[in-house]
PDB file of C-alpha atoms in Angstrom:
ATOM      1  CA  UNK A   1       0.000   0.000   0.000  1.00 45.00           C
ATOM      2  CA  UNK A   2       1.118   3.574  -0.681  1.00 46.00           C
ATOM      3  CA  UNK A   3       1.337   4.638   2.943  1.00 48.00           C
ATOM      4  CA  UNK A   4       3.773   1.795   3.716  1.00 51.00           C
ATOM      5  CA  UNK A   5       6.150   3.202   1.095  1.00 49.00           C
ATOM      6  CA  UNK A   6       5.690   6.672   2.555  1.00 51.00           C
ATOM      7  CA  UNK A   7       6.387   5.313   6.035  1.00 53.00           C
ATOM      8  CA  UNK A   8       9.590   3.600   4.990  1.00 54.00           C
ATOM      9  CA  UNK A   9      10.836   6.852   3.464  1.00 50.00           C
ATOM     10  CA  UNK A  10      10.098   8.738   6.683  1.00 50.00           C
ATOM     11  CA  UNK A  11      11.814   6.080   8.785  1.00 52.00           C
ATOM     12  CA  UNK A  12      14.978   6.510   6.766  1.00 50.00           C
ATOM     13  CA  UNK A  13      14.976  10.262   7.512  1.00 49.00           C
ATOM     14  CA  UNK A  14      14.257  10.417  11.226  1.00 54.00           C
ATOM     15  CA  UNK A  15      13.908   8.196  14.272  1.00 68.00           C
ATOM     16  CA  UNK A  16      11.223   8.971  16.815  1.00 87.00           C
ATOM     17  CA  UNK A  17      10.709   7.121  20.083  1.00 96.00           C
ATOM     18  CA  UNK A  18       7.390   6.188  21.639  1.00 97.00           C
ATOM     19  CA  UNK A  19       6.031   5.934  25.159  1.00 98.00           C
ATOM     20  CA  UNK A  20       2.984   3.971  26.262  1.00 98.00           C
ATOM     21  CA  UNK A  21       1.725   5.195  29.624  1.00 97.00           C
ATOM     22  CA  UNK A  22       0.047   2.216  31.243  1.00 95.00           C
ATOM     23  CA  UNK A  23      -0.003   3.039  34.941  1.00 87.00           C
ATOM     24  CA  UNK A  24      -2.774   3.998  37.309  1.00 83.00           C
ATOM     25  CA  UNK A  25      -5.018   1.876  39.488  1.00 79.00           C
ATOM     26  CA  UNK A  26      -7.958   1.399  37.123  1.00 80.00           C
ATOM     27  CA  UNK A  27     -10.208   1.962  40.126  1.00 83.00           C
ATOM     28  CA  UNK A  28     -13.317   2.550  38.007  1.00 84.00           C
ATOM     29  CA  UNK A  29     -13.011  -1.048  36.825  1.00 86.00           C
ATOM     30  CA  UNK A  30     -12.837  -2.594  40.305  1.00 91.00           C
ATOM     31  CA  UNK A  31     -13.031  -5.469  41.164  1.00 88.00           C
ATOM     32  CA  UNK A  32     -11.640  -6.573  37.757  1.00 87.00           C
ATOM     33  CA  UNK A  33      -8.502  -4.479  38.097  1.00 86.00           C
ATOM     34  CA  UNK A  34      -7.745  -5.370  41.711  1.00 85.00           C
ATOM     35  CA  UNK A  35      -5.553  -8.189  40.445  1.00 88.00           C
ATOM     36  CA  UNK A  36      -4.507  -7.077  36.973  1.00 90.00           C
ATOM     37  CA  UNK A  37      -3.512  -3.853  35.235  1.00 90.00           C
ATOM     38  CA  UNK A  38      -6.338  -2.188  33.360  1.00 91.00           C
ATOM     39  CA  UNK A  39      -4.178  -2.152  30.221  1.00 93.00           C
ATOM     40  CA  UNK A  40      -3.902  -5.950  30.341  1.00 94.00           C
ATOM     41  CA  UNK A  41      -7.662  -6.476  30.425  1.00 94.00           C
ATOM     42  CA  UNK A  42      -8.928  -7.897  27.106  1.00 93.00           C
ATOM     43  CA  UNK A  43     -10.768  -5.738  24.618  1.00 95.00           C
ATOM     44  CA  UNK A  44     -12.559  -8.506  22.770  1.00 94.00           C
ATOM     45  CA  UNK A  45      -9.758 -10.813  21.597  1.00 93.00           C
ATOM     46  CA  UNK A  46      -6.508  -9.125  22.619  1.00 95.00           C
ATOM     47  CA  UNK A  47      -5.013  -7.226  25.565  1.00 96.00           C
ATOM     48  CA  UNK A  48      -5.887  -3.553  25.739  1.00 96.00           C
ATOM     49  CA  UNK A  49      -2.253  -2.463  25.380  1.00 97.00           C
ATOM     50  CA  UNK A  50      -2.072  -4.016  21.898  1.00 98.00           C
ATOM     51  CA  UNK A  51      -4.215  -1.155  20.589  1.00 97.00           C
ATOM     52  CA  UNK A  52      -1.890   1.734  21.524  1.00 97.00           C
ATOM     53  CA  UNK A  53       1.122  -0.416  20.648  1.00 98.00           C
ATOM     54  CA  UNK A  54      -0.200  -0.767  17.110  1.00 97.00           C
ATOM     55  CA  UNK A  55      -0.678   2.986  16.754  1.00 97.00           C
ATOM     56  CA  UNK A  56       3.018   3.467  17.501  1.00 97.00           C
ATOM     57  CA  UNK A  57       3.977   0.680  15.095  1.00 96.00           C
ATOM     58  CA  UNK A  58       1.966   2.162  12.243  1.00 94.00           C
ATOM     59  CA  UNK A  59       3.626   5.520  12.983  1.00 94.00           C
ATOM     60  CA  UNK A  60       7.005   3.983  12.185  1.00 93.00           C
ATOM     61  CA  UNK A  61       8.170   3.909  15.800  1.00 95.00           C
ATOM     62  CA  UNK A  62      10.336   0.923  16.713  1.00 95.00           C
ATOM     63  CA  UNK A  63      11.839   2.006  20.034  1.00 97.00           C
ATOM     64  CA  UNK A  64       9.139   1.921  22.711  1.00 98.00           C
ATOM     65  CA  UNK A  65       9.021   2.483  26.466  1.00 98.00           C
ATOM     66  CA  UNK A  66       6.177   1.064  28.546  1.00 98.00           C
ATOM     67  CA  UNK A  67       5.623   2.937  31.807  1.00 98.00           C
ATOM     68  CA  UNK A  68       3.583   1.250  34.512  1.00 97.00           C
ATOM     69  CA  UNK A  69       3.439   0.528  38.237  1.00 95.00           C
ATOM     70  CA  UNK A  70       6.069  -1.529  40.086  1.00 94.00           C
ATOM     71  CA  UNK A  71       3.476  -4.259  40.576  1.00 92.00           C
ATOM     72  CA  UNK A  72       2.384  -4.463  36.931  1.00 95.00           C
ATOM     73  CA  UNK A  73       5.698  -4.182  35.048  1.00 96.00           C
ATOM     74  CA  UNK A  74       6.452  -7.943  35.314  1.00 96.00           C
ATOM     75  CA  UNK A  75       3.103  -8.773  33.712  1.00 96.00           C
ATOM     76  CA  UNK A  76       3.781  -6.440  30.775  1.00 98.00           C
ATOM     77  CA  UNK A  77       7.213  -8.003  30.383  1.00 98.00           C
ATOM     78  CA  UNK A  78       5.640 -11.471  30.212  1.00 97.00           C
ATOM     79  CA  UNK A  79       3.194 -10.285  27.561  1.00 97.00           C
ATOM     80  CA  UNK A  80       5.421  -8.116  25.365  1.00 98.00           C
ATOM     81  CA  UNK A  81       8.935  -9.258  26.195  1.00 97.00           C
ATOM     82  CA  UNK A  82      11.631  -7.234  24.490  1.00 97.00           C
ATOM     83  CA  UNK A  83       9.397  -6.599  21.478  1.00 97.00           C
ATOM     84  CA  UNK A  84      11.405  -8.809  19.104  1.00 96.00           C
ATOM     85  CA  UNK A  85       8.315 -10.826  18.156  1.00 96.00           C
ATOM     86  CA  UNK A  86       7.012  -7.563  16.664  1.00 97.00           C
ATOM     87  CA  UNK A  87      10.357  -6.496  15.210  1.00 95.00           C
ATOM     88  CA  UNK A  88      10.740  -3.616  17.672  1.00 97.00           C
ATOM     89  CA  UNK A  89      12.523  -2.849  20.929  1.00 97.00           C
ATOM     90  CA  UNK A  90      10.414  -2.542  24.083  1.00 98.00           C
ATOM     91  CA  UNK A  91      11.811  -1.427  27.417  1.00 98.00           C
ATOM     92  CA  UNK A  92      10.145  -0.637  30.722  1.00 98.00           C
ATOM     93  CA  UNK A  93      10.116   2.037  33.423  1.00 98.00           C
ATOM     94  CA  UNK A  94       8.258   2.477  36.697  1.00 96.00           C
ATOM     95  CA  UNK A  95       5.831   5.227  37.639  1.00 93.00           C
ATOM     96  CA  UNK A  96       5.440   4.732  41.411  1.00 87.00           C
ATOM     97  CA  UNK A  97       2.360   6.946  41.691  1.00 86.00           C
ATOM     98  CA  UNK A  98       0.005   8.422  39.059  1.00 85.00           C
ATOM     99  CA  UNK A  99       1.252  12.027  39.072  1.00 88.00           C
ATOM    100  CA  UNK A 100       0.132  13.194  35.646  1.00 91.00           C
ATOM    101  CA  UNK A 101       0.653  12.394  31.995  1.00 95.00           C
ATOM    102  CA  UNK A 102       3.474  14.894  31.516  1.00 95.00           C
ATOM    103  CA  UNK A 103       5.501  12.991  34.117  1.00 96.00           C
ATOM    104  CA  UNK A 104       6.019  10.301  31.460  1.00 97.00           C
ATOM    105  CA  UNK A 105       8.658  12.485  29.811  1.00 97.00           C
ATOM    106  CA  UNK A 106      10.556  12.965  33.046  1.00 97.00           C
ATOM    107  CA  UNK A 107      10.482   9.228  33.721  1.00 97.00           C
ATOM    108  CA  UNK A 108      11.499   8.548  30.127  1.00 97.00           C
ATOM    109  CA  UNK A 109      14.206  11.222  29.869  1.00 97.00           C
ATOM    110  CA  UNK A 110      17.082   8.732  29.697  1.00 97.00           C
ATOM    111  CA  UNK A 111      15.167   6.568  27.225  1.00 97.00           C
ATOM    112  CA  UNK A 112      14.396   9.500  24.935  1.00 97.00           C
ATOM    113  CA  UNK A 113      17.990  10.791  25.052  1.00 95.00           C
ATOM    114  CA  UNK A 114      17.052  13.991  23.240  1.00 94.00           C
ATOM    115  CA  UNK A 115      14.948  12.404  20.513  1.00 95.00           C
ATOM    116  CA  UNK A 116      11.455  13.527  19.488  1.00 96.00           C
ATOM    117  CA  UNK A 117       8.716  11.484  21.092  1.00 97.00           C
ATOM    118  CA  UNK A 118       5.209  10.151  20.731  1.00 97.00           C
ATOM    119  CA  UNK A 119       3.089   9.488  23.800  1.00 98.00           C
ATOM    120  CA  UNK A 120      -0.035   7.359  23.805  1.00 98.00           C
ATOM    121  CA  UNK A 121      -2.193   6.338  26.722  1.00 96.00           C
ATOM    122  CA  UNK A 122      -2.391   2.623  27.310  1.00 95.00           C
ATOM    123  CA  UNK A 123      -6.187   2.632  27.555  1.00 93.00           C
ATOM    124  CA  UNK A 124      -6.926   4.596  24.373  1.00 94.00           C
ATOM    125  CA  UNK A 125      -8.268   2.795  21.312  1.00 95.00           C
ATOM    126  CA  UNK A 126      -8.218   4.473  17.905  1.00 96.00           C
ATOM    127  CA  UNK A 127      -9.658   3.176  14.662  1.00 95.00           C
ATOM    128  CA  UNK A 128     -10.291   4.922  11.382  1.00 92.00           C
ATOM    129  CA  UNK A 129      -9.717   4.747   7.635  1.00 89.00           C
ATOM    130  CA  UNK A 130      -6.756   7.158   7.507  1.00 91.00           C
ATOM    131  CA  UNK A 131      -5.353   6.701  10.997  1.00 93.00           C
ATOM    132  CA  UNK A 132      -2.011   5.373   9.764  1.00 92.00           C
ATOM    133  CA  UNK A 133      -1.520   8.222   7.314  1.00 93.00           C
ATOM    134  CA  UNK A 134      -2.341  10.814   9.977  1.00 94.00           C
ATOM    135  CA  UNK A 135       0.117   9.262  12.418  1.00 94.00           C
ATOM    136  CA  UNK A 136       2.839   9.011   9.781  1.00 93.00           C
ATOM    137  CA  UNK A 137       2.388  12.683   8.922  1.00 92.00           C
ATOM    138  CA  UNK A 138       2.559  13.685  12.589  1.00 94.00           C
ATOM    139  CA  UNK A 139       5.691  11.600  13.103  1.00 93.00           C
ATOM    140  CA  UNK A 140       7.364  13.239  10.109  1.00 91.00           C
ATOM    141  CA  UNK A 141       7.076  16.799  11.451  1.00 90.00           C
ATOM    142  CA  UNK A 142      10.347  17.819  13.075  1.00 89.00           C
ATOM    143  CA  UNK A 143       9.319  20.972  14.943  1.00 94.00           C
ATOM    144  CA  UNK A 144       6.479  21.545  17.372  1.00 96.00           C
ATOM    145  CA  UNK A 145       3.728  19.238  18.555  1.00 97.00           C
ATOM    146  CA  UNK A 146       0.760  17.480  16.997  1.00 97.00           C
ATOM    147  CA  UNK A 147      -2.293  16.362  18.964  1.00 97.00           C
ATOM    148  CA  UNK A 148      -5.622  14.957  17.838  1.00 97.00           C
ATOM    149  CA  UNK A 149      -9.108  16.159  18.701  1.00 96.00           C
ATOM    150  CA  UNK A 150     -12.413  14.306  18.683  1.00 95.00           C
ATOM    151  CA  UNK A 151     -15.953  15.590  19.135  1.00 94.00           C
ATOM    152  CA  UNK A 152     -17.581  14.402  22.364  1.00 93.00           C
ATOM    153  CA  UNK A 153     -20.919  14.910  24.040  1.00 92.00           C
ATOM    154  CA  UNK A 154     -19.514  15.862  27.472  1.00 91.00           C
ATOM    155  CA  UNK A 155     -16.293  17.805  26.859  1.00 92.00           C
ATOM    156  CA  UNK A 156     -16.012  18.956  30.478  1.00 92.00           C
ATOM    157  CA  UNK A 157     -14.389  15.614  31.300  1.00 89.00           C
ATOM    158  CA  UNK A 158     -11.459  16.176  28.925  1.00 91.00           C
ATOM    159  CA  UNK A 159      -8.844  18.627  27.793  1.00 92.00           C
ATOM    160  CA  UNK A 160     -10.820  20.900  25.449  1.00 94.00           C
ATOM    161  CA  UNK A 161      -9.450  22.726  22.429  1.00 95.00           C
ATOM    162  CA  UNK A 162     -11.175  25.641  20.705  1.00 94.00           C
ATOM    163  CA  UNK A 163     -10.637  26.810  17.139  1.00 93.00           C
ATOM    164  CA  UNK A 164     -10.763  30.065  15.248  1.00 91.00           C
ATOM    165  CA  UNK A 165     -13.907  29.681  13.109  1.00 89.00           C
ATOM    166  CA  UNK A 166     -12.310  31.533  10.212  1.00 86.00           C
ATOM    167  CA  UNK A 167      -8.870  29.894  10.044  1.00 88.00           C
ATOM    168  CA  UNK A 168      -9.507  26.593  11.798  1.00 86.00           C
ATOM    169  CA  UNK A 169      -6.414  27.171  13.944  1.00 91.00           C
ATOM    170  CA  UNK A 170      -6.428  26.173  17.613  1.00 91.00           C
ATOM    171  CA  UNK A 171      -6.714  29.252  19.841  1.00 93.00           C
ATOM    172  CA  UNK A 172      -7.128  27.825  23.351  1.00 93.00           C
ATOM    173  CA  UNK A 173      -6.792  24.613  25.300  1.00 94.00           C
ATOM    174  CA  UNK A 174      -8.199  23.967  28.790  1.00 92.00           C
ATOM    175  CA  UNK A 175      -8.167  21.008  31.158  1.00 91.00           C
ATOM    176  CA  UNK A 176     -11.638  19.819  32.204  1.00 91.00           C
ATOM    177  CA  UNK A 177     -13.315  23.255  31.977  1.00 90.00           C
ATOM    178  CA  UNK A 178     -16.569  23.812  33.848  1.00 91.00           C
ATOM    179  CA  UNK A 179     -17.931  25.714  30.856  1.00 91.00           C
ATOM    180  CA  UNK A 180     -16.300  24.224  27.734  1.00 91.00           C
ATOM    181  CA  UNK A 181     -15.850  26.574  24.799  1.00 90.00           C
ATOM    182  CA  UNK A 182     -16.156  23.714  22.307  1.00 94.00           C
ATOM    183  CA  UNK A 183     -16.966  20.016  22.197  1.00 93.00           C
ATOM    184  CA  UNK A 184     -13.557  19.041  20.776  1.00 95.00           C
ATOM    185  CA  UNK A 185     -11.645  16.870  23.258  1.00 95.00           C
ATOM    186  CA  UNK A 186      -7.914  16.251  23.013  1.00 96.00           C
ATOM    187  CA  UNK A 187      -7.329  12.511  22.723  1.00 96.00           C
ATOM    188  CA  UNK A 188      -4.585  10.463  24.355  1.00 95.00           C
ATOM    189  CA  UNK A 189      -2.182  10.523  21.400  1.00 97.00           C
ATOM    190  CA  UNK A 190       0.557  13.142  21.213  1.00 97.00           C
ATOM    191  CA  UNK A 191       3.597  13.775  19.005  1.00 97.00           C
ATOM    192  CA  UNK A 192       6.322  16.126  20.270  1.00 97.00           C
ATOM    193  CA  UNK A 193       9.643  17.434  19.032  1.00 96.00           C
ATOM    194  CA  UNK A 194      12.980  17.032  20.778  1.00 95.00           C
ATOM    195  CA  UNK A 195      12.231  19.873  23.230  1.00 97.00           C
ATOM    196  CA  UNK A 196       9.556  17.888  25.039  1.00 97.00           C
ATOM    197  CA  UNK A 197      11.632  16.883  28.071  1.00 97.00           C
ATOM    198  CA  UNK A 198      12.831  20.432  28.668  1.00 97.00           C
ATOM    199  CA  UNK A 199       9.261  21.707  28.405  1.00 97.00           C
ATOM    200  CA  UNK A 200       7.939  19.005  30.739  1.00 97.00           C
ATOM    201  CA  UNK A 201      10.498  20.096  33.331  1.00 97.00           C
ATOM    202  CA  UNK A 202       8.969  23.580  33.398  1.00 96.00           C
ATOM    203  CA  UNK A 203       5.463  22.330  34.189  1.00 94.00           C
ATOM    204  CA  UNK A 204       4.260  22.777  37.766  1.00 94.00           C
ATOM    205  CA  UNK A 205       1.690  20.510  39.445  1.00 90.00           C
ATOM    206  CA  UNK A 206      -1.933  21.496  38.999  1.00 89.00           C
ATOM    207  CA  UNK A 207      -4.489  21.819  41.791  1.00 86.00           C
ATOM    208  CA  UNK A 208      -4.913  18.066  41.446  1.00 86.00           C
ATOM    209  CA  UNK A 209      -1.220  17.653  42.213  1.00 86.00           C
ATOM    210  CA  UNK A 210      -0.491  16.356  38.695  1.00 89.00           C
ATOM    211  CA  UNK A 211       1.742  17.406  35.833  1.00 93.00           C
ATOM    212  CA  UNK A 212      -0.952  18.055  33.241  1.00 94.00           C
ATOM    213  CA  UNK A 213      -0.362  17.259  29.588  1.00 95.00           C
ATOM    214  CA  UNK A 214      -2.682  20.176  28.785  1.00 94.00           C
ATOM    215  CA  UNK A 215      -0.087  22.538  30.270  1.00 95.00           C
ATOM    216  CA  UNK A 216       2.547  21.041  27.958  1.00 97.00           C
ATOM    217  CA  UNK A 217       0.262  21.503  24.973  1.00 96.00           C
ATOM    218  CA  UNK A 218      -0.450  25.070  26.014  1.00 95.00           C
ATOM    219  CA  UNK A 219       3.276  25.884  25.900  1.00 97.00           C
ATOM    220  CA  UNK A 220       3.404  24.700  22.290  1.00 97.00           C
ATOM    221  CA  UNK A 221       0.183  26.572  21.495  1.00 96.00           C
ATOM    222  CA  UNK A 222       1.544  29.843  22.879  1.00 95.00           C
ATOM    223  CA  UNK A 223       4.683  29.366  20.797  1.00 95.00           C
ATOM    224  CA  UNK A 224       2.565  28.873  17.699  1.00 93.00           C
ATOM    225  CA  UNK A 225       3.903  25.323  17.380  1.00 95.00           C
ATOM    226  CA  UNK A 226       0.824  23.247  18.210  1.00 96.00           C
ATOM    227  CA  UNK A 227      -0.998  21.466  15.386  1.00 96.00           C
ATOM    228  CA  UNK A 228      -4.399  19.986  16.159  1.00 96.00           C
ATOM    229  CA  UNK A 229      -5.681  17.360  13.746  1.00 95.00           C
ATOM    230  CA  UNK A 230      -9.404  16.681  13.989  1.00 94.00           C
ATOM    231  CA  UNK A 231     -10.707  13.145  13.652  1.00 94.00           C
ATOM    232  CA  UNK A 232     -13.748  13.009  11.407  1.00 89.00           C
ATOM    233  CA  UNK A 233     -17.030  11.261  12.113  1.00 83.00           C
ATOM    234  CA  UNK A 234     -15.661   8.110  10.477  1.00 86.00           C
ATOM    235  CA  UNK A 235     -13.176   7.583  13.299  1.00 93.00           C
ATOM    236  CA  UNK A 236     -13.607   5.798  16.596  1.00 93.00           C
ATOM    237  CA  UNK A 237     -11.894   6.949  19.767  1.00 94.00           C
ATOM    238  CA  UNK A 238     -12.994   4.463  22.368  1.00 89.00           C
ATOM    239  CA  UNK A 239     -13.057   4.984  26.109  1.00 78.00           C
ATOM    240  CA  UNK A 240     -12.365   1.979  28.337  1.00 87.00           C
ATOM    241  CA  UNK A 241     -12.683   3.621  31.725  1.00 82.00           C
ATOM    242  CA  UNK A 242     -15.865   1.921  32.937  1.00 88.00           C
ATOM    243  CA  UNK A 243     -17.363  -1.539  32.674  1.00 92.00           C
ATOM    244  CA  UNK A 244     -19.970  -0.238  30.233  1.00 90.00           C
ATOM    245  CA  UNK A 245     -17.468   1.532  27.972  1.00 89.00           C
ATOM    246  CA  UNK A 246     -15.119  -1.457  28.068  1.00 92.00           C
ATOM    247  CA  UNK A 247     -17.977  -3.671  26.926  1.00 92.00           C
ATOM    248  CA  UNK A 248     -18.875  -1.171  24.180  1.00 91.00           C
ATOM    249  CA  UNK A 249     -15.261  -1.130  22.957  1.00 92.00           C
ATOM    250  CA  UNK A 250     -15.172  -4.914  22.839  1.00 95.00           C
ATOM    251  CA  UNK A 251     -18.461  -5.009  20.952  1.00 95.00           C
ATOM    252  CA  UNK A 252     -17.153  -2.474  18.423  1.00 94.00           C
ATOM    253  CA  UNK A 253     -13.980  -4.489  17.794  1.00 95.00           C
ATOM    254  CA  UNK A 254     -15.921  -7.753  17.535  1.00 95.00           C
ATOM    255  CA  UNK A 255     -18.379  -6.281  15.029  1.00 95.00           C
ATOM    256  CA  UNK A 256     -15.642  -4.967  12.712  1.00 94.00           C
ATOM    257  CA  UNK A 257     -13.520  -8.101  12.930  1.00 94.00           C
ATOM    258  CA  UNK A 258     -16.284 -10.648  12.417  1.00 94.00           C
ATOM    259  CA  UNK A 259     -18.002  -8.775   9.584  1.00 93.00           C
ATOM    260  CA  UNK A 260     -14.889  -7.774   7.669  1.00 93.00           C
ATOM    261  CA  UNK A 261     -12.601 -10.686   8.471  1.00 91.00           C
ATOM    262  CA  UNK A 262      -9.778  -8.369   9.581  1.00 92.00           C
ATOM    263  CA  UNK A 263      -8.040  -7.747  12.868  1.00 94.00           C
ATOM    264  CA  UNK A 264      -8.045  -4.385  14.601  1.00 94.00           C
ATOM    265  CA  UNK A 265      -4.691  -3.803  16.316  1.00 94.00           C
ATOM    266  CA  UNK A 266      -2.714  -6.880  15.317  1.00 97.00           C
ATOM    267  CA  UNK A 267       0.938  -5.927  15.955  1.00 97.00           C
ATOM    268  CA  UNK A 268       2.279  -8.973  14.124  1.00 97.00           C
ATOM    269  CA  UNK A 269       0.347  -7.987  11.001  1.00 96.00           C
ATOM    270  CA  UNK A 270       1.721  -4.449  10.987  1.00 95.00           C
ATOM    271  CA  UNK A 271       5.250  -5.677  11.688  1.00 95.00           C
ATOM    272  CA  UNK A 272       5.010  -8.168   8.828  1.00 94.00           C
ATOM    273  CA  UNK A 273       3.613  -5.575   6.415  1.00 92.00           C
ATOM    274  CA  UNK A 274       6.480  -3.207   7.199  1.00 91.00           C
ATOM    275  CA  UNK A 275       9.120  -5.887   6.861  1.00 91.00           C
ATOM    276  CA  UNK A 276      10.010  -5.915  10.545  1.00 94.00           C
ATOM    277  CA  UNK A 277       9.421  -9.673  10.718  1.00 95.00           C
ATOM    278  CA  UNK A 278       9.678 -12.360   8.041  1.00 94.00           C
ATOM    279  CA  UNK A 279       7.139 -14.884   6.809  1.00 94.00           C
ATOM    280  CA  UNK A 280       8.902 -17.539   8.878  1.00 95.00           C
ATOM    281  CA  UNK A 281       8.807 -15.397  11.999  1.00 96.00           C
ATOM    282  CA  UNK A 282       5.100 -14.746  11.480  1.00 96.00           C
ATOM    283  CA  UNK A 283       4.432 -18.467  11.049  1.00 95.00           C
ATOM    284  CA  UNK A 284       6.454 -19.242  14.181  1.00 96.00           C
ATOM    285  CA  UNK A 285       4.459 -16.686  16.115  1.00 96.00           C
ATOM    286  CA  UNK A 286       1.202 -18.278  14.950  1.00 95.00           C
ATOM    287  CA  UNK A 287       2.448 -21.679  16.061  1.00 95.00           C
ATOM    288  CA  UNK A 288       3.391 -20.280  19.464  1.00 96.00           C
ATOM    289  CA  UNK A 289      -0.118 -18.844  19.917  1.00 94.00           C
ATOM    290  CA  UNK A 290      -1.670 -22.275  19.404  1.00 93.00           C
ATOM    291  CA  UNK A 291      -5.116 -23.232  18.205  1.00 91.00           C
ATOM    292  CA  UNK A 292      -6.804 -19.863  18.263  1.00 93.00           C
ATOM    293  CA  UNK A 293      -8.560 -17.731  15.671  1.00 93.00           C
ATOM    294  CA  UNK A 294      -5.855 -15.118  16.204  1.00 95.00           C
ATOM    295  CA  UNK A 295      -3.162 -17.651  15.295  1.00 95.00           C
ATOM    296  CA  UNK A 296      -5.147 -18.780  12.248  1.00 94.00           C
ATOM    297  CA  UNK A 297      -5.366 -15.156  11.129  1.00 95.00           C
ATOM    298  CA  UNK A 298      -1.580 -14.808  11.305  1.00 95.00           C
ATOM    299  CA  UNK A 299      -1.144 -17.939   9.231  1.00 94.00           C
ATOM    300  CA  UNK A 300      -3.441 -16.507   6.571  1.00 93.00           C
ATOM    301  CA  UNK A 301      -1.184 -13.471   6.370  1.00 92.00           C
ATOM    302  CA  UNK A 302       1.936 -15.447   5.507  1.00 88.00           C
ATOM    303  CA  UNK A 303       3.027 -14.604   1.945  1.00 62.00           C
ATOM    304  CA  UNK A 304       0.083 -12.225   1.581  1.00 69.00           C
ATOM    305  CA  UNK A 305      -0.109  -8.413   1.703  1.00 51.00           C
ATOM    306  CA  UNK A 306      -2.206  -7.486   4.764  1.00 47.00           C
ATOM    307  CA  UNK A 307      -5.071  -5.058   4.509  1.00 48.00           C
ATOM    308  CA  UNK A 308      -4.473  -2.962   7.610  1.00 46.00           C
TER     309      UNK A 308
END
């Protein structure tokens, strides 16, 4: 497909690192998450963290840091290992307490080592017809930041961005405003340039005692370096914060997969399509996963061009 060729060209020009923030207590999903990380709970037929992992993969990012709690890191390591089964490198870091999304860049400072970064929340699920192209474009931009906005019914629960009606440019961004100035919520997917760590260090804790990602985005906005891409009505940004929304997300994934015969968020498929893993490696992975529909799907991909 054309965007794979575009992606390979971008990868040759610039390397960007990715962070998956998968901490927190998942208290709204108790008792399910009393014994397991929220990001390891299944969304239909695969662990929740597969979905953000695939967004980073389709963005051309091959060096990934998973940040989670001291208790949950071993479970993520058992699931994802060093990432070699997906043709990438995955490392791990601990966030002892949930002290804000922007803290991910302070925790990941050594990992980033001055490189530009993408951050995605471990409980965010994205799906849409041009998602890969949008992520590739964001990853290719060398200066500033790119975030994504989605229309929601109750914007007061999110970071809210407002736009100039004439130019379409973002003009303000607020964290959980009492009186939102728009219904465009900033989603949990962010692309930043190589200044992100320095900017994160300037952020002071909010009234909630957290380092807010909205404050980081506001710095870029005030510099004139914040791009906000709006997801159209054809996209899905799925919340998994409650039992009801987790069930809805699973139902959405099941409907698409069973009707279309494709997988949403199959990291092996993306890795194979991009040449990260060989036909033999894909077949070995299918064998390892045993007698499952997921394994059968991987076998069908061998020597075929996937349709992700």
